[in-house]
Every structure is written in structure tokens, then in C-alpha cells.
Coordinates of C-alpha atoms and ligand atoms in Angstrom, one line a residue:
M234 CA 14.1 16.5 8.7
Y235 CA 10.8 17.6 9.7
P236 CA 10.1 20.5 12.0
T237 CA 9.2 19.8 15.4
A238 CA 5.9 21.1 16.5
A239 CA 7.6 23.4 18.9
K240 CA 9.6 24.8 16.4
V241 CA 6.8 26.0 14.8
M242 CA 4.9 27.7 16.9
M243 CA 4.3 31.5 17.2
N244 CA 2.4 33.0 20.1
D245 CA 1.2 29.3 20.9
V246 CA -0.6 29.4 17.8
P247 CA 1.0 26.8 14.8
F248 CA 1.7 28.9 11.6
W249 CA -0.7 27.0 9.3
K250 CA -3.6 28.5 11.9
L251 CA -2.5 31.9 11.5
K252 CA -1.5 32.2 8.1
S253 CA -2.8 31.5 4.4
L254 CA -1.2 29.6 1.9
D255 CA 0.3 32.8 0.1
E256 CA 1.9 33.8 3.6
L257 CA 3.6 30.7 3.9
T258 CA 7.3 30.9 4.0
P259 CA 9.2 28.4 1.3
G260 CA 10.3 26.4 4.7
E261 CA 6.6 26.4 5.8
W262 CA 5.1 25.6 2.7
E263 CA 7.3 22.6 2.2
S264 CA 6.4 20.8 5.5
L265 CA 3.1 21.3 4.7
C266 CA 3.0 18.4 2.8
D267 CA 2.6 15.4 5.2
G268 CA 4.4 12.5 2.5
C269 CA 1.4 10.7 1.7
G270 CA 2.2 10.1 -1.3
L271 CA -1.8 10.7 -2.8
C272 CA -1.0 13.3 -5.6
C273 CA 1.2 10.8 -6.9
L274 CA -1.3 8.6 -7.7
N275 CA -2.8 8.3 -11.3
K276 CA -6.2 9.7 -11.5
L277 CA -9.0 8.9 -14.1
E278 CA -11.4 11.9 -15.3
D279 CA -14.7 11.6 -16.6
W280 CA -14.9 13.9 -19.7
D281 CA -18.5 14.3 -19.2
T282 CA -18.8 15.1 -15.6
G283 CA -15.2 16.1 -14.7
D284 CA -15.1 13.5 -11.3
V285 CA -11.9 12.1 -10.5
V286 CA -11.3 9.1 -9.4
F287 CA -7.9 7.6 -7.9
T288 CA -6.0 4.4 -9.0
S289 CA -3.4 2.3 -6.9
V290 CA -1.2 3.1 -10.2
A291 CA 1.5 5.6 -9.2
C292 CA 4.1 7.7 -11.0
R293 CA 7.1 6.2 -12.3
L294 CA 9.0 7.9 -9.9
L295 CA 7.3 7.2 -6.6
D296 CA 9.0 4.8 -4.6
G297 CA 6.3 2.9 -3.1
S298 CA 7.7 2.4 0.3
T299 CA 8.8 5.8 1.1
C300 CA 6.1 7.4 -0.7
R301 CA 8.4 10.1 -2.0
C302 CA 9.8 11.1 -5.5
S303 CA 12.8 9.0 -6.0
D304 CA 14.4 11.9 -8.2
Y305 CA 12.7 15.2 -7.0
P306 CA 15.1 17.5 -8.5
N307 CA 14.7 16.4 -12.1
R308 CA 11.1 14.8 -11.7
Q309 CA 10.1 17.2 -14.9
K310 CA 12.7 15.9 -17.3
T311 CA 11.2 12.3 -16.6
V312 CA 7.6 13.6 -15.9
P313 CA 6.6 16.6 -17.6
D314 CA 3.5 16.8 -16.1
C315 CA 4.2 16.7 -12.6
I316 CA 2.4 19.3 -10.8
Q317 CA 4.3 21.9 -9.2
L318 CA 1.9 23.1 -6.5
T319 CA 1.7 26.5 -5.7
P320 CA -0.9 28.4 -3.4
Q321 CA -2.6 29.2 -7.0
E322 CA -2.8 25.6 -7.7
V323 CA -4.0 24.5 -4.3
R324 CA -7.1 26.9 -5.0
E325 CA -7.9 25.3 -8.2
I326 CA -7.4 21.7 -8.2
H327 CA -10.2 19.6 -7.0
W328 CA -8.9 16.1 -6.9
L329 CA -6.8 17.0 -3.7
P330 CA -7.4 14.1 -1.1
P331 CA -8.8 15.9 1.8
T332 CA -6.1 14.7 4.2
C333 CA -3.5 16.7 2.1
G334 CA -2.2 19.6 4.1
Y335 CA -2.3 22.2 1.6
R336 CA -6.4 21.7 1.3
L337 CA -6.8 21.5 4.7
V338 CA -5.2 25.0 5.1
R339 CA -6.8 26.1 1.8
D340 CA -10.3 25.5 3.7
G341 CA -9.2 26.8 7.0
E342 CA -9.1 23.4 8.6
D343 CA -6.6 22.2 11.3
L344 CA -4.2 19.2 10.5
Y345 CA -4.4 15.9 11.7
W346 CA -2.8 13.8 14.6
W347 CA -0.7 12.5 12.1
H348 CA 0.9 15.2 10.2
P349 CA 4.5 15.3 10.8
L350 CA 4.3 18.6 11.8
V351 CA 1.4 17.9 14.6
S352 CA 3.2 14.6 15.5
G353 CA 6.8 15.7 15.0
D354 CA 7.5 12.3 13.4
P355 CA 7.4 11.6 9.3
E356 CA 6.2 8.0 10.1
T357 CA 2.8 8.8 11.2
V358 CA 1.3 9.2 8.3
H359 CA 1.9 5.8 7.5
Q360 CA 1.3 3.9 10.9
A361 CA -2.1 6.1 10.4
G362 CA -2.7 4.2 7.5
I363 CA -3.3 7.5 5.4
S364 CA -0.3 7.1 3.1
A365 CA 0.2 5.5 -0.1
R366 CA 2.7 3.1 1.5
G367 CA 3.0 -0.6 0.1
R368 CA -0.4 -0.2 -1.6
T369 CA 0.5 1.0 -4.8
V370 CA 1.6 -0.5 -8.3
S371 CA 3.8 1.3 -10.6
E372 CA 2.8 2.9 -13.8
K373 CA 5.6 1.1 -15.5
D374 CA 4.0 -2.2 -14.7
V375 CA 0.4 -1.5 -16.1
D376 CA -1.1 -0.6 -19.4
V377 CA -3.0 2.7 -19.3
E378 CA -5.6 1.0 -20.7
D379 CA -5.8 -1.3 -17.9
F380 CA -5.9 1.6 -15.3
E381 CA -9.8 1.6 -14.6
D382 CA -9.3 -2.1 -13.0
Y383 CA -7.1 0.0 -10.4
V384 CA -9.4 2.4 -8.9
V385 CA -9.6 2.7 -5.0
D386 CA -11.5 4.7 -2.2
W387 CA -8.8 5.0 -0.1
P388 CA -7.0 7.9 -1.1
L389 CA -10.7 9.6 -0.2
K390 CA -10.6 8.2 3.6
V391 CA -9.6 10.4 6.5
G392 CA -9.1 8.7 9.6
G393 CA -8.8 9.9 13.0
E394 CA -9.3 13.0 14.9
R395 CA -7.6 16.3 14.6
Ligands
SF4_26 S1 -1.6 15.1 -1.0 FE1 -0.9 16.7 -0.4 S2 0.1 16.2 1.8 FE2 0.1 14.2 0.6 S3 2.1 14.1 -0.8 FE3 0.5 15.3 -2.0 S4 1.0 17.7 -1.7 FE4 2.0 16.3 0.2
SF4_27 S1 7.3 13.2 -10.5 FE1 7.6 12.4 -8.6 S2 6.3 14.7 -7.5 FE2 5.8 14.5 -9.5 S3 3.9 12.8 -9.4 FE3 5.8 11.6 -10.0 S4 6.7 11.1 -7.8 FE4 5.3 12.5 -7.3

């Protein structure tokens, strides 16, 4: 259940504009995730330059229609390298998509209209075309040697206004 915009306001200023990542409560932290699923896509890194590109090949646990992890509580048994985002991780990871709520707050930027905290509706991230919904293949169905055939740029696109 996503909190509505009204419930997360303090003195008419939403918490993500008032607090740093380190100051968020656990509930506020969780609610910053917009449910886009983009961080669950496999990425390829150029060993020489460090540049990272996204692919449309999703983690084996990502549900491609809901963009949610299908076994979140136990995910590290299946996917040991799944990253548990923390404020420190968000500061250090340079490949978070430009629409990611954690990256936006890290960079002192506002959330977009389609973020569930702003819209009050978890569907708007999908309706705005931001999420990975319906655009992925599972890594269970693609050889790792073929991942480079699935490089995509749509996870880096930002649509709409704030
Ligand atoms: S990219 Fe950011 S907002 Fe999107 S699912 Fe991952 S953590 Fe959540
Ligand atoms: S284990 Fe779950 S949360 Fe982690 S990358 Fe895979 S789908 Fe995403």
C-alpha cells in the first residue's frame, strides 16, 4: 500500500524535500522506490572505461508484468549479488537510472508526477512508460554471452515534468 501524498507531507513540504537519505525512516525509505524495476535489469560494464549500459534481460526473480521481485524476502538465496540499497550504496552507485527515486533525492531533485508518492497511485509509473513492465526477457531464457544483443537505452530516458 502506497502512502498518499497527503499522508507524507510535513508542514506542506513532502519528506523527500526535507530530509536527506540518511534521515529517512524505514517506511519513508521503502516508499521512495517507485516500483519501476529498472535496477533489476542486467547491466554490462565496459572494463576499460567503466561505462555501464542496461539490457532488457531481467533478473530471474523479476516479475516482468508487475516489475516486482517475486521472492523479495528470500531473494539473496537465489540471487546472492542482489544489492540491498542503503544511503551509502546510493551515493556510490553511478548506474542508478535517472528516474530512480533514491537517485533523485540523493541529487536534491524532486520526484516526478508519476512517482506513487506524488500521484498516490502505484500504476502511474507504468502508465508514464517509465517502468520495465512488458519490456523484458528473463535471464533464465538468454545465454549470458548473448546479453549484449539486448542492450537498451530506455532505462535512461526521463519522461514528463516534475
Ligand atoms: S531503479 Fe530505483 S525506483 Fe526503480 S525499482 Fe530500482 S530502487 Fe526502485
Ligand atoms: S533478486 Fe529481486 S530485487 Fe534483487 S535484482 Fe532480482 S528481482 Fe530485483
